[in-house]
Coordinates of C-alpha atoms in Angstrom, one line a residue:
X876 CA 0.0 0.0 0.0
X877 CA 2.9 2.4 0.8
X878 CA 4.4 1.8 -2.7
X879 CA 1.1 2.7 -4.4
X880 CA 0.8 5.9 -2.5
X881 CA 4.3 7.0 -3.8
X882 CA 3.5 6.3 -7.4
X883 CA 1.6 9.4 -8.0
X884 CA 2.5 12.7 -6.3
X885 CA -0.4 15.1 -6.5
X886 CA 0.6 18.7 -5.9
X887 CA -1.5 21.1 -3.8
X888 CA -3.3 23.8 -5.7
X889 CA -0.7 26.5 -5.2
X890 CA 2.1 24.3 -6.5
X891 CA 0.0 23.1 -9.4
X892 CA -0.8 26.7 -10.4
X893 CA 2.9 27.7 -10.1
X894 CA 3.9 24.9 -12.4
X895 CA 1.1 25.6 -14.9
X896 CA 2.0 29.3 -15.1
X897 CA 5.7 28.5 -15.6
X898 CA 5.0 26.0 -18.3
X899 CA 2.5 28.2 -20.0
X900 CA 4.9 31.1 -20.0
X901 CA 7.6 29.0 -21.5
X902 CA 5.2 27.9 -24.3
X903 CA 4.0 31.4 -25.0
X904 CA 7.4 33.0 -25.1
X905 CA 8.8 30.1 -27.3
X906 CA 5.8 30.6 -29.5
X907 CA 6.6 34.3 -29.9
X908 CA 10.1 33.5 -31.0
X909 CA 8.9 30.7 -33.3
X910 CA 6.3 32.9 -34.9
X911 CA 9.0 35.2 -36.1
X912 CA 10.9 32.3 -37.6
X913 CA 7.7 30.9 -39.1
X914 CA 6.9 34.3 -40.7
X915 CA 10.3 34.1 -42.4
X916 CA 9.5 30.6 -43.5
X917 CA 12.5 29.0 -41.7
X918 CA 12.8 25.3 -41.0
X919 CA 12.3 25.6 -37.2
X920 CA 9.1 27.6 -36.7
X921 CA 6.3 28.1 -34.2
X922 CA 5.8 24.5 -33.0
X923 CA 9.5 23.7 -32.8
X924 CA 10.2 26.8 -30.7
X925 CA 7.2 26.2 -28.5
X926 CA 8.2 22.6 -27.9
X927 CA 11.9 23.4 -27.2
X928 CA 10.9 26.1 -24.7
X929 CA 8.3 23.9 -23.0
X930 CA 10.6 20.9 -22.9
X931 CA 13.4 22.9 -21.3
X932 CA 10.9 24.3 -18.7
X933 CA 9.6 20.8 -17.9
X934 CA 13.1 19.5 -17.3
X935 CA 13.7 22.4 -14.9
X936 CA 10.3 22.4 -13.2
X937 CA 10.2 18.6 -12.7
X938 CA 13.8 18.7 -11.3
X939 CA 12.9 21.5 -8.9
X940 CA 9.7 19.9 -7.8
X941 CA 11.5 16.6 -7.1
X942 CA 13.7 18.5 -4.7
X943 CA 17.1 18.2 -6.4
X944 CA 20.0 20.1 -5.0
X945 CA 21.2 23.3 -6.7
X946 CA 24.2 21.5 -7.9
X947 CA 22.1 18.8 -9.5
X948 CA 19.8 21.5 -11.1
X949 CA 22.9 23.1 -12.7
X950 CA 23.7 19.7 -14.2
X951 CA 20.2 19.5 -15.6
X952 CA 20.6 22.9 -17.2
X953 CA 24.0 22.0 -18.6
X954 CA 22.4 18.9 -20.2
X955 CA 19.7 21.0 -21.8
X956 CA 22.2 23.5 -23.2
X957 CA 24.4 20.8 -24.6
X958 CA 21.6 18.6 -25.9
X959 CA 19.7 21.4 -27.6
X960 CA 22.9 22.3 -29.4
X961 CA 22.6 19.1 -31.3
X962 CA 19.0 20.0 -32.3
X963 CA 20.2 23.4 -33.5
X964 CA 23.1 21.8 -35.4
X965 CA 20.6 20.0 -37.5
X966 CA 19.4 23.3 -38.9
X967 CA 22.8 24.3 -40.1
X968 CA 23.6 23.5 -43.7
X969 CA 26.4 24.4 -46.1
X970 CA 25.5 25.2 -49.6
X971 CA 28.3 23.7 -51.6
X972 CA 27.5 25.6 -54.8
X973 CA 27.6 29.1 -53.2
X974 CA 29.9 28.2 -50.3
X975 CA 27.4 29.7 -47.9
X976 CA 26.5 28.5 -44.5
X977 CA 22.7 28.7 -43.8
X978 CA 20.6 28.1 -40.7
X979 CA 22.9 29.7 -38.1
X980 CA 20.3 32.2 -36.9
X981 CA 17.7 29.4 -36.7
X982 CA 20.1 27.2 -34.7
X983 CA 20.9 30.1 -32.4
X984 CA 17.2 30.9 -32.0
X985 CA 16.4 27.3 -31.0
X986 CA 19.3 27.3 -28.5
X987 CA 18.1 30.7 -27.0
X988 CA 14.5 29.5 -26.9
X989 CA 15.7 26.6 -24.6
X990 CA 17.3 29.2 -22.4
X991 CA 14.1 31.1 -22.2
X992 CA 12.3 27.9 -21.3
X993 CA 14.9 27.2 -18.5
X994 CA 14.4 30.7 -17.1
X995 CA 10.6 30.3 -17.2
X996 CA 10.8 26.9 -15.6
X997 CA 13.0 28.2 -12.8
X998 CA 10.4 31.0 -12.1
X999 CA 12.7 33.7 -13.4
X1000 CA 9.8 35.5 -15.2
X1001 CA 11.6 38.8 -15.8
X1002 CA 14.6 37.1 -17.2
X1003 CA 12.5 34.9 -19.5
X1004 CA 10.4 37.8 -20.8
X1005 CA 13.3 40.2 -21.2
X1006 CA 15.4 37.5 -22.9
X1007 CA 12.6 36.6 -25.3
X1008 CA 11.9 40.3 -26.1
X1009 CA 15.6 41.0 -26.8
X1010 CA 15.9 37.9 -29.0
X1011 CA 12.8 39.0 -30.9
X1012 CA 14.3 42.4 -31.4
X1013 CA 17.5 40.9 -32.7
X1014 CA 15.7 38.4 -35.0
X1015 CA 13.0 40.8 -36.4
X1016 CA 14.4 44.3 -36.3
X1017 CA 18.0 43.6 -37.1
X1018 CA 16.9 41.2 -39.8
X1019 CA 15.3 44.1 -41.6
X1020 CA 18.7 46.0 -41.4
X1021 CA 20.5 43.0 -42.8
X1022 CA 18.1 42.8 -45.7
X1023 CA 18.8 46.4 -46.6
X1024 CA 22.5 45.6 -47.1
X1025 CA 23.0 45.4 -50.9
X1026 CA 26.0 43.1 -50.4
X1027 CA 23.9 40.3 -48.9

């Protein structure tokens, strides 16, 4: 009977609300970043960015809710940062004909979206929102400046 009681851990309402808000924030912020990539018709768009941010937040929230030590939580975050680098690497291609590398901004946006998810999952709302807003500015507004450059 004791084993069955430990199989499912039901949170209290405050804890459940805190987790729900953090996960929803991660999904919304990731969606904002992904929408910009989707609008530009890039390989990793809305759903990809939402899932990356939400996944990173789930890793952090579930670790924190399990009561891991701060040192163990930093290892979880290190794993997310390294692991998502492999996902981003899949977006990078070299065009042999033109000798150009493509997909670097998409790869960087996927990696940054994971960082936003980590911040949201850790309850660092201001960091997550500010990070997403700055990233959106870099991707959207600076992209317009790049497109005006006649050499590109």
